[in-house]
Amino acid sequence: MNPRVGIIMGSDSDLPVMQAAGSILEEFGIAFELTVVSAHRTPLRMVEYARTARDRGLQVIIAGAGGAAHLPGMVASLTSLPVIGVPVRSSNSIDGWDSILSILQMPNGVPVATVALNAAKNAGILAASILGAQDKALGDKITQWKSRQEAEVLEKAAKMKKDGWNNTFDD
Ligand code: RP5
């Protein structure tokens, strides 16, 4: 299967966070590729990756980086594909806010869909939802996945009640 989603990150040290995007895409049966592309350390690789992504068949790019996290925004400036940015709380990140704001505060004209700090799983779900908008089978799969998630939460609420925690809402 040709990859539909490209997962890139500024360093291999981002992988422990970013692998969650791959895991959830795998769960949805979406083919993806994953590699390191650094905006600052491999700028020409970044340009080539972003410029060729669409022609290579990618439909969404997930880009994670920490600290002065320019990768998602720069990639978004170079492609018309949707780019989802994952701010990573990395070794060179002060407290995570630097990564968040570097990815979030894009200028008009170059949007990056920014998820929460380290929220690579949500980036994967968002990528799947973007693809699922045009792909009925995938859209149905995501709907079922969300129903299962809902059922799991309701089970947890029922268990808490059974364990004796006061809950008049479900009476
Ligand atoms: C960023 O610097 C990377 O995305 C990573 O989050 C951070 C630290 O990189 P390493 O020093 O671990 O390679 O560009």
mmCIF file of C-alpha atoms and ligand atoms in Angstrom:
data_model
loop_
_atom_site.group_PDB
_atom_site.id
_atom_site.type_symbol
_atom_site.label_atom_id
_atom_site.label_comp_id
_atom_site.label_asym_id
_atom_site.label_seq_id
_atom_site.Cartn_x
_atom_site.Cartn_y
_atom_site.Cartn_z
ATOM 1 C CA MET A 1 0.000 0.000 0.000
ATOM 2 C CA ASN A 2 1.312 3.462 -0.864
ATOM 3 C CA PRO A 3 1.544 5.725 2.170
ATOM 4 C CA ARG A 4 -1.278 8.263 2.445
ATOM 5 C CA VAL A 5 0.116 10.004 5.519
ATOM 6 C CA GLY A 6 3.656 11.243 6.024
ATOM 7 C CA ILE A 7 4.865 11.438 9.617
ATOM 8 C CA ILE A 8 8.002 13.518 10.022
ATOM 9 C CA MET A 9 9.850 14.792 13.067
ATOM 10 C CA GLY A 10 12.803 17.046 13.776
ATOM 11 C CA SER A 11 14.848 14.388 15.534
ATOM 12 C CA ASP A 12 14.852 10.699 16.383
ATOM 13 C CA SER A 13 14.432 11.884 19.990
ATOM 14 C CA ASP A 14 10.844 12.855 19.026
ATOM 15 C CA LEU A 15 9.999 9.256 18.130
ATOM 16 C CA PRO A 16 8.763 8.140 21.588
ATOM 17 C CA VAL A 17 6.066 10.846 21.263
ATOM 18 C CA MET A 18 5.460 10.640 17.516
ATOM 19 C CA GLN A 19 5.068 6.873 17.298
ATOM 20 C CA ALA A 20 1.565 7.237 18.762
ATOM 21 C CA ALA A 21 0.479 8.820 15.461
ATOM 22 C CA GLY A 22 1.695 5.745 13.599
ATOM 23 C CA SER A 23 0.003 3.344 16.020
ATOM 24 C CA ILE A 24 -3.434 4.901 15.616
ATOM 25 C CA LEU A 25 -3.067 5.117 11.820
ATOM 26 C CA GLU A 26 -2.194 1.425 11.855
ATOM 27 C CA GLU A 27 -5.337 0.753 13.898
ATOM 28 C CA PHE A 28 -7.391 2.487 11.187
ATOM 29 C CA GLY A 29 -5.552 0.555 8.454
ATOM 30 C CA ILE A 30 -4.038 3.697 6.925
ATOM 31 C CA ALA A 31 -0.664 3.306 5.234
ATOM 32 C CA PHE A 32 1.930 5.818 6.400
ATOM 33 C CA GLU A 33 5.638 6.552 6.173
ATOM 34 C CA LEU A 34 7.748 7.897 9.027
ATOM 35 C CA THR A 35 11.136 9.601 9.023
ATOM 36 C CA VAL A 36 13.307 12.389 10.427
ATOM 37 C CA VAL A 37 13.284 15.738 8.614
ATOM 38 C CA SER A 38 14.846 18.652 10.455
ATOM 39 C CA ALA A 39 13.962 22.209 9.463
ATOM 40 C CA HIS A 40 17.243 23.544 10.854
ATOM 41 C CA ARG A 41 19.664 20.664 10.382
ATOM 42 C CA THR A 42 18.439 19.287 7.037
ATOM 43 C CA PRO A 43 16.675 22.276 5.418
ATOM 44 C CA LEU A 44 17.139 21.014 1.859
ATOM 45 C CA ARG A 45 15.715 17.606 2.789
ATOM 46 C CA MET A 46 12.723 19.422 4.280
ATOM 47 C CA VAL A 47 12.141 21.388 1.071
ATOM 48 C CA GLU A 48 12.408 18.245 -1.036
ATOM 49 C CA TYR A 49 10.111 16.279 1.270
ATOM 50 C CA ALA A 50 7.419 18.952 1.246
ATOM 51 C CA ARG A 51 7.728 19.717 -2.480
ATOM 52 C CA THR A 52 7.430 16.053 -3.538
ATOM 53 C CA ALA A 53 4.907 14.890 -0.934
ATOM 54 C CA ARG A 54 1.801 15.392 -3.030
ATOM 55 C CA ASP A 55 3.244 13.785 -6.173
ATOM 56 C CA ARG A 56 4.398 10.820 -4.104
ATOM 57 C CA GLY A 57 0.758 10.245 -3.138
ATOM 58 C CA LEU A 58 0.712 11.630 0.386
ATOM 59 C CA GLN A 59 -2.574 13.285 1.375
ATOM 60 C CA VAL A 60 -1.775 14.582 4.861
ATOM 61 C CA ILE A 61 1.477 15.385 6.646
ATOM 62 C CA ILE A 62 1.952 15.111 10.405
ATOM 63 C CA ALA A 63 5.009 17.035 11.563
ATOM 64 C CA GLY A 64 6.333 16.992 15.115
ATOM 65 C CA ALA A 65 9.104 19.100 16.598
ATOM 66 C CA GLY A 66 10.214 20.602 19.887
ATOM 67 C CA GLY A 67 11.747 23.861 21.093
ATOM 68 C CA ALA A 68 12.114 26.298 18.176
ATOM 69 C CA ALA A 69 9.697 24.065 16.305
ATOM 70 C CA HIS A 70 9.732 25.418 12.759
ATOM 71 C CA LEU A 71 9.240 22.147 10.873
ATOM 72 C CA PRO A 72 5.411 22.032 10.652
ATOM 73 C CA GLY A 73 5.093 25.678 9.615
ATOM 74 C CA MET A 74 7.886 25.526 7.057
ATOM 75 C CA VAL A 75 6.515 22.330 5.544
ATOM 76 C CA ALA A 76 3.055 23.947 5.387
ATOM 77 C CA SER A 77 4.602 26.875 3.527
ATOM 78 C CA LEU A 78 5.943 24.491 0.869
ATOM 79 C CA THR A 79 2.937 22.244 0.177
ATOM 80 C CA SER A 80 -0.798 22.484 -0.416
ATOM 81 C CA LEU A 81 -1.388 19.310 1.629
ATOM 82 C CA PRO A 82 -2.930 19.735 5.081
ATOM 83 C CA VAL A 83 -0.223 19.796 7.764
ATOM 84 C CA ILE A 84 -0.909 18.742 11.335
ATOM 85 C CA GLY A 85 1.647 20.004 13.841
ATOM 86 C CA VAL A 86 2.588 18.174 17.023
ATOM 87 C CA PRO A 87 4.408 20.310 19.583
ATOM 88 C CA VAL A 88 6.887 18.055 21.386
ATOM 89 C CA ARG A 89 8.165 18.720 24.864
ATOM 90 C CA SER A 90 11.783 17.937 24.043
ATOM 91 C CA SER A 91 15.160 18.205 25.760
ATOM 92 C CA ASN A 92 15.669 21.699 24.313
ATOM 93 C CA SER A 93 12.139 22.812 25.151
ATOM 94 C CA ILE A 94 11.810 25.150 28.129
ATOM 95 C CA ASP A 95 8.407 23.932 29.278
ATOM 96 C CA GLY A 96 6.590 22.970 26.078
ATOM 97 C CA TRP A 97 5.092 26.404 25.511
ATOM 98 C CA ASP A 98 7.952 27.255 23.153
ATOM 99 C CA SER A 99 7.071 24.253 20.966
ATOM 100 C CA ILE A 100 3.340 24.997 21.152
ATOM 101 C CA LEU A 101 3.614 28.650 20.216
ATOM 102 C CA SER A 102 6.194 28.042 17.460
ATOM 103 C CA ILE A 103 3.720 25.694 15.757
ATOM 104 C CA LEU A 104 0.448 27.404 16.677
ATOM 105 C CA GLN A 105 1.083 31.063 15.914
ATOM 106 C CA MET A 106 1.296 30.820 12.141
ATOM 107 C CA PRO A 107 0.782 33.884 9.947
ATOM 108 C CA ASN A 108 -2.389 34.271 7.871
ATOM 109 C CA GLY A 109 -2.172 32.227 4.704
ATOM 110 C CA VAL A 110 -0.150 29.312 6.068
ATOM 111 C CA PRO A 111 -2.277 27.274 8.492
ATOM 112 C CA VAL A 112 -0.999 24.387 10.604
ATOM 113 C CA ALA A 113 -3.589 22.321 12.470
ATOM 114 C CA THR A 114 -1.901 22.245 15.856
ATOM 115 C CA VAL A 115 -2.738 19.549 18.385
ATOM 116 C CA ALA A 116 -1.957 19.591 22.104
ATOM 117 C CA LEU A 117 1.527 19.129 23.549
ATOM 118 C CA ASN A 118 2.812 15.610 22.744
ATOM 119 C CA ALA A 119 -0.630 14.734 21.341
ATOM 120 C CA ALA A 120 0.593 12.644 18.410
ATOM 121 C CA LYS A 121 -2.329 10.230 18.832
ATOM 122 C CA ASN A 122 -4.762 13.078 18.203
ATOM 123 C CA ALA A 123 -2.717 14.092 15.162
ATOM 124 C CA GLY A 124 -3.197 10.569 13.813
ATOM 125 C CA ILE A 125 -6.941 10.662 14.503
ATOM 126 C CA LEU A 126 -7.211 14.065 12.824
ATOM 127 C CA ALA A 127 -5.297 12.821 9.779
ATOM 128 C CA ALA A 128 -7.634 9.822 9.596
ATOM 129 C CA SER A 129 -10.674 12.118 9.872
ATOM 130 C CA ILE A 130 -9.397 14.306 7.018
ATOM 131 C CA LEU A 131 -9.013 11.217 4.823
ATOM 132 C CA GLY A 132 -12.298 9.802 6.113
ATOM 133 C CA ALA A 133 -14.230 12.846 4.901
ATOM 134 C CA GLN A 134 -13.826 11.549 1.309
ATOM 135 C CA ASP A 135 -13.435 7.843 2.031
ATOM 136 C CA LYS A 136 -16.700 6.336 3.276
ATOM 137 C CA ALA A 137 -15.254 3.021 4.492
ATOM 138 C CA LEU A 138 -12.629 4.850 6.524
ATOM 139 C CA GLY A 139 -15.160 7.404 7.802
ATOM 140 C CA ASP A 140 -17.367 4.523 9.024
ATOM 141 C CA LYS A 141 -14.370 2.941 10.743
ATOM 142 C CA ILE A 142 -13.678 6.182 12.620
ATOM 143 C CA THR A 143 -17.347 6.459 13.629
ATOM 144 C CA GLN A 144 -17.208 2.917 15.035
ATOM 145 C CA TRP A 145 -13.939 3.663 16.825
ATOM 146 C CA LYS A 146 -15.514 6.729 18.475
ATOM 147 C CA SER A 147 -18.569 4.674 19.522
ATOM 148 C CA ARG A 148 -16.266 2.122 21.177
ATOM 149 C CA GLN A 149 -14.444 4.968 22.945
ATOM 150 C CA GLU A 150 -17.790 6.299 24.201
ATOM 151 C CA ALA A 151 -18.801 2.847 25.455
ATOM 152 C CA GLU A 152 -15.486 2.489 27.307
ATOM 153 C CA VAL A 153 -15.990 5.807 29.094
ATOM 154 C CA LEU A 154 -19.547 4.887 30.069
ATOM 155 C CA GLU A 155 -18.264 1.563 31.435
ATOM 156 C CA LYS A 156 -15.722 3.454 33.534
ATOM 157 C CA ALA A 157 -18.444 5.761 34.887
ATOM 158 C CA ALA A 158 -20.578 2.720 35.769
ATOM 159 C CA LYS A 159 -17.632 1.075 37.519
ATOM 160 C CA MET A 160 -16.922 4.200 39.580
ATOM 161 C CA LYS A 161 -20.561 4.228 40.632
ATOM 162 C CA LYS A 162 -20.426 0.519 41.494
ATOM 163 C CA ASP A 163 -17.273 1.199 43.548
ATOM 164 C CA GLY A 164 -19.362 3.544 45.711
ATOM 165 C CA TRP A 165 -18.680 7.016 44.325
ATOM 166 C CA ASN A 166 -21.776 9.202 44.594
ATOM 167 C CA ASN A 167 -23.316 9.873 41.165
ATOM 168 C CA THR A 168 -26.910 11.030 41.058
ATOM 169 C CA PHE A 169 -26.606 11.890 37.339
ATOM 170 C CA ASP A 170 -27.072 8.256 36.254
ATOM 171 C CA ASP A 171 -29.861 7.435 38.731
HETATM 172 C C1 RP5 B 1 13.998 19.787 17.638
HETATM 173 O O1 RP5 B 1 14.936 19.759 18.648
HETATM 174 C C2 RP5 B 1 13.606 18.347 17.477
HETATM 175 O O2 RP5 B 1 12.338 18.239 16.902
HETATM 176 C C3 RP5 B 1 13.624 17.817 18.883
HETATM 177 O O3 RP5 B 1 12.352 17.933 19.484
HETATM 178 C C4 RP5 B 1 14.582 18.762 19.577
HETATM 179 C C5 RP5 B 1 15.797 18.097 20.160
HETATM 180 O O4 RP5 B 1 16.500 17.423 19.149
HETATM 181 P P1 RP5 B 1 17.776 16.528 19.514
HETATM 182 O O5 RP5 B 1 18.779 17.438 20.123
HETATM 183 O O6 RP5 B 1 17.307 15.469 20.476
HETATM 184 O O7 RP5 B 1 18.219 15.922 18.199
HETATM 185 O O8 RP5 B 1 14.474 20.336 16.462
#
